[in-house]
Coordinates of C-alpha atoms in Angstrom, one line a residue:
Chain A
X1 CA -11.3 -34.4 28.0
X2 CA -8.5 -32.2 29.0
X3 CA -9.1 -30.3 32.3
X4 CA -7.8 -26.7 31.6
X5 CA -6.9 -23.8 33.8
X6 CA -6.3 -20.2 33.3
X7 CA -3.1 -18.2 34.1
X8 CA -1.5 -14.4 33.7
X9 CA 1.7 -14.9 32.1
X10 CA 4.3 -12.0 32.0
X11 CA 7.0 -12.8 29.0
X12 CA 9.3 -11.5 27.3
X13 CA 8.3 -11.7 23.3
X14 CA 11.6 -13.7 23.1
X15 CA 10.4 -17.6 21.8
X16 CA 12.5 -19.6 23.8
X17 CA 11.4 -17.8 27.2
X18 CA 7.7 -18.3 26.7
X19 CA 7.2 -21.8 25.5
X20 CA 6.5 -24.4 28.2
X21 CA 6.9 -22.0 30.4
X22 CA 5.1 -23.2 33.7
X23 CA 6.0 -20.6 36.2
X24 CA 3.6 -17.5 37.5
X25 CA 5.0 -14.4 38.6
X26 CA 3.1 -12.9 40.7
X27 CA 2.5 -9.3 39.6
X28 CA 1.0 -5.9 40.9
X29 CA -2.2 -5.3 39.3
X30 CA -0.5 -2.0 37.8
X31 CA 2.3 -4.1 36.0
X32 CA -0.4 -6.5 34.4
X33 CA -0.8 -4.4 31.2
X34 CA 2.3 -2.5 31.1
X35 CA 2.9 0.4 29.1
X36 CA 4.4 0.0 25.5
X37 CA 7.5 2.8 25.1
X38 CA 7.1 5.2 22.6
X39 CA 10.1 3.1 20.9
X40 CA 10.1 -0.4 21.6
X41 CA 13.9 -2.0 21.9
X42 CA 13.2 -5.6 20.2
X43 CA 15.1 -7.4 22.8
X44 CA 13.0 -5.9 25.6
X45 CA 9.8 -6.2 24.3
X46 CA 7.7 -7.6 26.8
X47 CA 3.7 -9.0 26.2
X48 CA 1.3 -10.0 28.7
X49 CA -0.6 -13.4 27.9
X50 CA -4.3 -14.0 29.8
X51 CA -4.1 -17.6 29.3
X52 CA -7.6 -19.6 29.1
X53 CA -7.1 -23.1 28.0
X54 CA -9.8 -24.7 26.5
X55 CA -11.1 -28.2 26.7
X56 CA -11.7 -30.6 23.5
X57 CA -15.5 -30.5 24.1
X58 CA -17.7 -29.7 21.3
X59 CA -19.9 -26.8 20.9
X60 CA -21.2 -27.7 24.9
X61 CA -19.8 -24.9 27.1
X62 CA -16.3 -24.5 28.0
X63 CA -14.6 -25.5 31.5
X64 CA -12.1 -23.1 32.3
X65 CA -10.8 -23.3 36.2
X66 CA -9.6 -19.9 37.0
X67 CA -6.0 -20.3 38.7
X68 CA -5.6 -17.9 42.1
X69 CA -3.3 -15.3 40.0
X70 CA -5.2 -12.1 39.3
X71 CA -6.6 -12.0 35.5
X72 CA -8.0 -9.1 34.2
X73 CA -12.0 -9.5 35.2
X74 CA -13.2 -9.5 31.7
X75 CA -11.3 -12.0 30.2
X76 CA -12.9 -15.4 31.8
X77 CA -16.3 -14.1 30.5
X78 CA -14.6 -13.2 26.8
X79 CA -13.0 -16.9 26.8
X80 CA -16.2 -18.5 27.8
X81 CA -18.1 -16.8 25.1
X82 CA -15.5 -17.9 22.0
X83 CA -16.9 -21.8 20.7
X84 CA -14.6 -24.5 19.5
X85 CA -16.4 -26.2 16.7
X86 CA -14.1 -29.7 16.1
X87 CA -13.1 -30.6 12.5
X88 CA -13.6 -27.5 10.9
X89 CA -12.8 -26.8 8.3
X90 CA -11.4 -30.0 7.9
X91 CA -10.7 -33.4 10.6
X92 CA -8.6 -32.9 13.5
X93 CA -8.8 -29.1 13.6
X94 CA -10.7 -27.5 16.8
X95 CA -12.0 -24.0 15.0
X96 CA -12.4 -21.5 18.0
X97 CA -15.2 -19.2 16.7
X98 CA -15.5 -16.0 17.7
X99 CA -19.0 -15.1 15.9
X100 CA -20.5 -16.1 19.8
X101 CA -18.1 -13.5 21.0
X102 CA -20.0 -11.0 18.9
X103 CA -23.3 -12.3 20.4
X104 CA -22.2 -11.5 23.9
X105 CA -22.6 -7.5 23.3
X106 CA -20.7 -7.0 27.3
X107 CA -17.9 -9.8 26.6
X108 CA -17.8 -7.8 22.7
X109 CA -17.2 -4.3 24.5
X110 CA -14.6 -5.8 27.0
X111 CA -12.8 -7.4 24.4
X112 CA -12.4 -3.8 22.3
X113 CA -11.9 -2.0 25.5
X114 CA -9.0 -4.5 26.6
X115 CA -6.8 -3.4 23.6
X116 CA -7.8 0.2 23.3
X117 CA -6.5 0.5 26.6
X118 CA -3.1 -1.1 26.1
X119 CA -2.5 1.0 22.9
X120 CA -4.8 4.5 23.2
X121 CA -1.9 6.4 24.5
X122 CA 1.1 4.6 22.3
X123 CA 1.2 7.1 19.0
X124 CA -0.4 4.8 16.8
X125 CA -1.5 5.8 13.4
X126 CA -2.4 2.5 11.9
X127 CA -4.6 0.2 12.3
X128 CA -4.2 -2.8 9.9
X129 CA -6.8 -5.3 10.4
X130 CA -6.4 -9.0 8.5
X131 CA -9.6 -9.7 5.8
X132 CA -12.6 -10.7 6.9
X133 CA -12.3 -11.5 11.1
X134 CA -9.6 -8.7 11.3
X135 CA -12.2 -6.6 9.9
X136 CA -14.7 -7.0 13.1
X137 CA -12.2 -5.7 15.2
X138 CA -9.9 -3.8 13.7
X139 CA -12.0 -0.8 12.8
X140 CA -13.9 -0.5 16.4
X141 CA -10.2 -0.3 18.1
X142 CA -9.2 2.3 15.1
X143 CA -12.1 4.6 15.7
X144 CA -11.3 4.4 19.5
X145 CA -7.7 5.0 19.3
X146 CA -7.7 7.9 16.8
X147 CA -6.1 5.6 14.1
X148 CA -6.6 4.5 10.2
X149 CA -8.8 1.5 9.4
X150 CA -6.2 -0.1 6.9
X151 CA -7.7 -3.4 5.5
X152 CA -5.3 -6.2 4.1
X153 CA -7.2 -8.3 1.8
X154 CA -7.1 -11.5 -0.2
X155 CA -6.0 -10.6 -4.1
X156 CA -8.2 -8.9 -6.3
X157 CA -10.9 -7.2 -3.6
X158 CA -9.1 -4.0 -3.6
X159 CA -9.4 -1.8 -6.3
X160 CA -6.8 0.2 -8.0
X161 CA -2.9 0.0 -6.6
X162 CA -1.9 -2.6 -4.5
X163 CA 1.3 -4.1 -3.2
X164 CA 1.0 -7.9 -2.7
X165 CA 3.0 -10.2 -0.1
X166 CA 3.1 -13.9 -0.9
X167 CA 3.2 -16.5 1.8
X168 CA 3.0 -20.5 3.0
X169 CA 0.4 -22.7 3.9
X170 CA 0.1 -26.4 4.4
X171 CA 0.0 -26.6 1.0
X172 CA 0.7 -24.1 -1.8
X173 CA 0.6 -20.4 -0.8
X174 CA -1.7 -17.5 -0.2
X175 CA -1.0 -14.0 -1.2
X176 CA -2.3 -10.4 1.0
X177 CA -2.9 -7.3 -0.5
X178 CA -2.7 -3.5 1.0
X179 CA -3.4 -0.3 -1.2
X180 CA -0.4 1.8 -2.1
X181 CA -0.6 5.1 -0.8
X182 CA -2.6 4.1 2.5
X183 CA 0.0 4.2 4.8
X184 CA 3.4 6.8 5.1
X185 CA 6.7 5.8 5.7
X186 CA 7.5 6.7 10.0
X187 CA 3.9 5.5 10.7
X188 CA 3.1 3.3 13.8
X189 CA 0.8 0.6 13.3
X190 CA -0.5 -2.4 14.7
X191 CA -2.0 -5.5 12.6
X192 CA -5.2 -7.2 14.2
X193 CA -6.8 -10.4 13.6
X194 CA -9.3 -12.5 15.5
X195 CA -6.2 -15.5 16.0
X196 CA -2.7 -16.2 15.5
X197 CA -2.3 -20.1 14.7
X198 CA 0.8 -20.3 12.9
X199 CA 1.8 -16.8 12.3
X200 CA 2.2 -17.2 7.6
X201 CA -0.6 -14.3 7.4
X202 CA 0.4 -12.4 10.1
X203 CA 3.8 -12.2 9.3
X204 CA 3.3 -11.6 5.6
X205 CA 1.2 -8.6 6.7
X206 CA 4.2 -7.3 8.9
X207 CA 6.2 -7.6 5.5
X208 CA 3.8 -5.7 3.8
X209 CA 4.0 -2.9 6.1
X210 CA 7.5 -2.6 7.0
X211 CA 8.3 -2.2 3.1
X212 CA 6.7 0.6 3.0
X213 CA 8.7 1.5 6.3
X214 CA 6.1 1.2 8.7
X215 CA 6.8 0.5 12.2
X216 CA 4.6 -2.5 13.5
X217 CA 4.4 -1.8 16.9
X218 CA 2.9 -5.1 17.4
X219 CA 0.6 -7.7 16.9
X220 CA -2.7 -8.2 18.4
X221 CA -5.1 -10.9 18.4
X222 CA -8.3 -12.3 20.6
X223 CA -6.9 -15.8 20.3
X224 CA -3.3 -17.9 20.0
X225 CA -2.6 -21.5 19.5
X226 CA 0.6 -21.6 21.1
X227 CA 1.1 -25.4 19.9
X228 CA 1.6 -23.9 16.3
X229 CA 4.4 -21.7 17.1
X230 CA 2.8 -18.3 15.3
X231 CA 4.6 -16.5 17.8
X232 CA 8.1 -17.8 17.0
X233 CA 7.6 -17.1 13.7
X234 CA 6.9 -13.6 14.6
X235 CA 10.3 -13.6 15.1
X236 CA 11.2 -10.4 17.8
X237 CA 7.7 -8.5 16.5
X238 CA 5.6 -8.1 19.4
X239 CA 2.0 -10.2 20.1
X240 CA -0.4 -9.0 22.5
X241 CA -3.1 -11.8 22.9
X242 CA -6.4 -12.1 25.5
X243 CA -6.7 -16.3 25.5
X244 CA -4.8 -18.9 24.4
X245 CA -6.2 -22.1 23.1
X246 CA -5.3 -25.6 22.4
X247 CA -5.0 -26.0 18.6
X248 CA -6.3 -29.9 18.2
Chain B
X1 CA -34.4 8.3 2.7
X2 CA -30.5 9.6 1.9
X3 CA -28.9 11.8 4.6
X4 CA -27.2 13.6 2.0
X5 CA -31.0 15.5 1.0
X6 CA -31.2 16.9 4.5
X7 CA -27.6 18.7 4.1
X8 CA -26.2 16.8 7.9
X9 CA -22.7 18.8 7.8
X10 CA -20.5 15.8 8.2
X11 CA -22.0 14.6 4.5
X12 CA -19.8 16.2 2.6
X13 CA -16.8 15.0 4.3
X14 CA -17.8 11.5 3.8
X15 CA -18.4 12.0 0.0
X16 CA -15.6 13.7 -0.7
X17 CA -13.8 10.7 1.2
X18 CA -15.1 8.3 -0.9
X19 CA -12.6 6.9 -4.1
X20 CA -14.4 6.4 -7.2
X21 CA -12.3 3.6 -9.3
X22 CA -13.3 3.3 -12.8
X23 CA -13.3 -0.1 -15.0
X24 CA -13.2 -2.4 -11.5
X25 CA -13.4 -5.1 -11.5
X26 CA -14.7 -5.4 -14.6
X27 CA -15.0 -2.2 -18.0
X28 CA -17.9 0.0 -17.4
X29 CA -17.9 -0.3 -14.0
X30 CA -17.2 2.9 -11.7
X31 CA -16.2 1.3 -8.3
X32 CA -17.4 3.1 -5.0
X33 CA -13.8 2.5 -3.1
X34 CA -14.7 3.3 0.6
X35 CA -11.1 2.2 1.6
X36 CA -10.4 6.4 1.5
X37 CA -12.6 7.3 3.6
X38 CA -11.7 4.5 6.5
X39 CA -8.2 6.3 6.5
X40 CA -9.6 10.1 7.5
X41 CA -10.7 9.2 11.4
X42 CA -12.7 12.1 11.9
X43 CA -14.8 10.6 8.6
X44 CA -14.8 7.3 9.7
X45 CA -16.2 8.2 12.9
X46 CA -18.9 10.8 11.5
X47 CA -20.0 8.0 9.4
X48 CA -20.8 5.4 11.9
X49 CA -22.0 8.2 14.3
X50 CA -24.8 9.0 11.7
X51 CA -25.9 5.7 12.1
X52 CA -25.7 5.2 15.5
X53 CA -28.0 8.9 15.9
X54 CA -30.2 7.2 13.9
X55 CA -30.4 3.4 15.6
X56 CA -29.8 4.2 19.2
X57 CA -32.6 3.7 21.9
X58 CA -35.0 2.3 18.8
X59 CA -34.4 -0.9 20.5
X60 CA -32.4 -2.8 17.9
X61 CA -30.8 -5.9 19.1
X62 CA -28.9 -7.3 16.3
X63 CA -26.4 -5.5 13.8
X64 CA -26.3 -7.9 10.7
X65 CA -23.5 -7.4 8.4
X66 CA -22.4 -8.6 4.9
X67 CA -19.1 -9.5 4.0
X68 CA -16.8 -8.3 4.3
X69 CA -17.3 -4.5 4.0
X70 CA -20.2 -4.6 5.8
X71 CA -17.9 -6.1 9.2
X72 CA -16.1 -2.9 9.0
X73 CA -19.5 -0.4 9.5
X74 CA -21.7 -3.2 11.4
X75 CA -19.4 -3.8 14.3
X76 CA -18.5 -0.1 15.5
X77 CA -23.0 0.7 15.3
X78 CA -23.7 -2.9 17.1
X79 CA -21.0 -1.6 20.0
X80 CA -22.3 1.8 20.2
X81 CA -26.0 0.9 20.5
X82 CA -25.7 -2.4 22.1
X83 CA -26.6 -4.7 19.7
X84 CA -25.5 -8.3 18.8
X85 CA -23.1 -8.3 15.5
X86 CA -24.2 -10.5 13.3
X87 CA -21.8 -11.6 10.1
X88 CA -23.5 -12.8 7.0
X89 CA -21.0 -15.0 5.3
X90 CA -20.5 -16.4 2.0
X91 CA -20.8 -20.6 1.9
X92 CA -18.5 -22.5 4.2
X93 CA -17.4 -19.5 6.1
X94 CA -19.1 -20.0 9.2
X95 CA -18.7 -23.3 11.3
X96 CA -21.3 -25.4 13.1
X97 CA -25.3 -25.1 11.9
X98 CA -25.9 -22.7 9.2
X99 CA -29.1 -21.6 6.9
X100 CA -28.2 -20.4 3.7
X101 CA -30.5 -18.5 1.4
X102 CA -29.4 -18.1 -2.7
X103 CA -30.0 -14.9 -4.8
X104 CA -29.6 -14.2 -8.6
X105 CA -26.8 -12.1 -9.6
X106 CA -26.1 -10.7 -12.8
X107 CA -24.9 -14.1 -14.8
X108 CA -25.4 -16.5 -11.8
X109 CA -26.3 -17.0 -8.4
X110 CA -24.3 -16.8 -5.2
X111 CA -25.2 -17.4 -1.5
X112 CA -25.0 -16.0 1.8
X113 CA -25.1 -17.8 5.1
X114 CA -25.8 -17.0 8.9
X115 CA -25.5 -19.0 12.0
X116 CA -28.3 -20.8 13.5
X117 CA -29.2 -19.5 16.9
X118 CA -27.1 -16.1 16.1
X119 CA -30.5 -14.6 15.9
X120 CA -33.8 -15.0 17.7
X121 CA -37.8 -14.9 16.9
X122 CA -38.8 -11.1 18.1
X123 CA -35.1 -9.6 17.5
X124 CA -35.1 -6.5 15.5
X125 CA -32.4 -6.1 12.9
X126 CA -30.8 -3.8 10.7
X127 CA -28.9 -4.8 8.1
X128 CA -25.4 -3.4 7.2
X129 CA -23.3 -3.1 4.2
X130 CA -21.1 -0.5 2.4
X131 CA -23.3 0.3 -0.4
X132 CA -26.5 -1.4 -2.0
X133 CA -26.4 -1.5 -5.9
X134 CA -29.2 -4.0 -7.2
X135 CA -30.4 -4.9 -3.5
X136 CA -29.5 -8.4 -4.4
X137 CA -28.0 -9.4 -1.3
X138 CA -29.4 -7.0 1.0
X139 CA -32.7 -9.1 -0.2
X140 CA -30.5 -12.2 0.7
X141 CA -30.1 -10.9 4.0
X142 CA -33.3 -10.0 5.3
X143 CA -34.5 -13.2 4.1
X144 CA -32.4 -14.8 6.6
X145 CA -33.3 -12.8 9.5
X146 CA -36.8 -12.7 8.7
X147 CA -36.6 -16.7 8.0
X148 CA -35.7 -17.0 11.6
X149 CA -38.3 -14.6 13.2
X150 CA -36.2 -11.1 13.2
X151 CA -38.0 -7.9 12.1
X152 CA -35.4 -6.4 10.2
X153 CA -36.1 -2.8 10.8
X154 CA -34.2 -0.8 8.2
X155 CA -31.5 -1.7 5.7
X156 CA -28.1 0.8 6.3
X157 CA -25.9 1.6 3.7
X158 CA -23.4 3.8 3.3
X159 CA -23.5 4.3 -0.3
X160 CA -26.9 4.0 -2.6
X161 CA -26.6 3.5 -6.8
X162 CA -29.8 4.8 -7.3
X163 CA -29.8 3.7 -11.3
X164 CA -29.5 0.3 -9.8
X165 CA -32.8 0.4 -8.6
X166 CA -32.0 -1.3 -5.7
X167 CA -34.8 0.8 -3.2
X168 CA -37.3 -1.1 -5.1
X169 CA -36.3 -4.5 -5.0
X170 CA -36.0 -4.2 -1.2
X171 CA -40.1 -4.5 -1.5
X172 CA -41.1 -1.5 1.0
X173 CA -38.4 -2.5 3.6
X174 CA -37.4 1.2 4.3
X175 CA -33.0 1.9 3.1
X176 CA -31.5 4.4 4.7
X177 CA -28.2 5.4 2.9
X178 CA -25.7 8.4 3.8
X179 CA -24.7 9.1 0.0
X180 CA -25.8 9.0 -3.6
X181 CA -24.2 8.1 -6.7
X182 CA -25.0 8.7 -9.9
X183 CA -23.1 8.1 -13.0
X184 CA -25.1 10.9 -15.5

């Protein structure tokens, strides 16, 4: 069993700076969620990372050794409440499930309150949440923010006009759907889903928005698997994430 | 009981936010499209406030929802009245130990699943989704919960197809909808 520790990252969204990175900065408590600008130069994007790794134990209860930076309070009690079930769906794939999240109605709250707060005062319009865990907390963040509850869905659940976006998997390919007409060119959104593993679905909802000519302010999940390299293939979009997790 | 008969102001807001789609997904069928309404924030919220008026301090401990619509109005209620969300999935959704209770649908059946452990003996429960039509799987639902010891206090709904007959097949569990629907 792994031993795993927790750390506050500060990062630039730029891929080669982030991965393996080791090092700490210590920061002022005021600098650990820093303010998005009203318009976000790609190449200075920055995105703080609460770092929880999590052991390869079953459904038993996590380890997670807090490291002496400061961490946002809420987030050791969030990444303790998310379960990794092993082989689900299929061998070799550690499934972090976030239905225990939901159980835990404080760790719940803290979890919607971390992101209002980062993007409450940033002019967003839209908020695009990924079908069906993007659904969960999507719409509590909308309705907290002032913003649209935009759902992007597998084919054929919306009804009437939809604009598709194709994308990969492992094998074959997937396809996400938005309704024409719910969102106006020179809107600001963000896209939400419970994780980021390899970044296909999120970046084919990205696509979907920005051709429409929608700005994606960023991307924000509850969980990342940095090992699959979603956030590279995010390319210079921005990723806001509360825990990171190994992926096998 | 439909919040619409007692006049609440915000009502009409909601209905009038409401996209009816006809022939989807199938001919003859007049779909209730609640994505409309989900992009007016001040419906949205009026929506989900009407519930939580009606939930909070009743001492309800667990939101169940069905997907996937109803894990856009259960989430936002659980929060606000400090209740456990509970997602009630279709098979092989959910990981780890699961019960699963089938129900008839038109030509077929179908299945819905919840977590073991998600809900205790004693919890009370309402159960969430964006509109009941037959009742079909909002009687899935309470079967689960009331399997595993819940009292599920009230079915929620924002949308009710009275025609459908749904009420009665719910077998005296009270509904409580925000809207009606009627096709005549």
């Amino acid at each position: 069993m792994q031993s795993s520790s927790s750390r506050l990252l500060l990062c630039s969204s730029k891929p080669n700076s982030l991965f393996g990175s080791a090092v700490t900065p210590t920061l002022p408590s005021s600098l650990r969620f820093p303010p998005l600008s009203l318009t976000i130069p790609n190449s200075t994007s920055s995105s703080i990372r609460l770092r929880s790794l999590r052991s390869s134990a079953s459904d038993s209860s996590q380890v997670t050794e807090m490291a002496s930076q400061d961490q946002d309070p809420r987030i050791a009690r969030i990444s303790s409440a998310i379960r990794v079930i092993p082989d689900f769906p299929k061998p070799g794939i550690m499934f972090q499930d976030i239905t225990t999240l939901l159980l835990d109605t404080k760790a719940f709250k803290d979890t919607i309150d971390l992101f209002v707060e980062r993007y409450r005062d940033q002019n967003i319009s839209v908020v695009a949440g990924v079908e069906a865990r993007g659904f969960i907390f999507g719409p509590p963040i909308a309705l907290a923010i002032g913003a649209k509850f935009v759902p992007m869905r597998k084919p054929k659940k919306l009804p009437g006009e939809v604009i598709s976006e194709e994308y990969s998997l492992e094998y074959g390919t997937d396809k996400i759907e938005m309704h024409v007409g719910a969102v106006q060119p020179g809107e600001r959104a963000l896209v939400i889903d419970d994780l980021i593993a390899t970044g296909g679905t999120l970046c084919a909802a990205i696509k979907l928005l920005e051709r429409v000519e929608v700005t994606v302010v960023e991307c924000a999940c509850v969980i990342e698997l940095p090992e699959l390299k979603g956030r590279e293939r995010l390319g210079d979009r921005s990723l806001f994430v509360l825990v990171e997790a190994e992926g096998a | 009981m439909s919040a619409y008969t007692h006049q609440d102001p915000r009502l009409h807001g909601i209905k009038t936010k409401i996209r009816v789609v006809p022939n989807f997904p199938k001919s003859g069928i007049m779909f209730q499209d609640i994505t409309t309404l989900l992009l007016d924030p001040k419906a949205f919220k009026d929506t989900i406030d009407l519930f939580v008026e009606r939930y909070k301090g009743k001492n309800i401990s667990v939101v169940a929802g069905i997907e996937a619509r109803g894990f856009i109005f259960g989430p936002p209620i659980a929060l606000a009245i400090g209740a456990k969300f509970v997602p009630l999935r279709k098979p092989k959704k959910l990981p780890g130990k699961v019960i699963s209770q089938e129900y008839i649908l038109e030509y077929g059946r179908d299945c819905l699943e919840m977590h073991v452990g998600a809900v205790e003996t004693g919890d009370r429960a309402i159960v969430v989704d964006d509109l009941i039509a037959t009742g079909g799987t909002l009687c899935a639902a309470m079967d689960l919960l009331e399997r595993v010891g819940a009292e599920v206090v009230e079915c929620a709904c924002v949308i009710e197809l009275p025609e459908l007959k749904g009420r009665e097949r719910l077998n005296g569990k009270p509904l409580y909808v925000l809207v009606e629907y009627f096709e005549i």
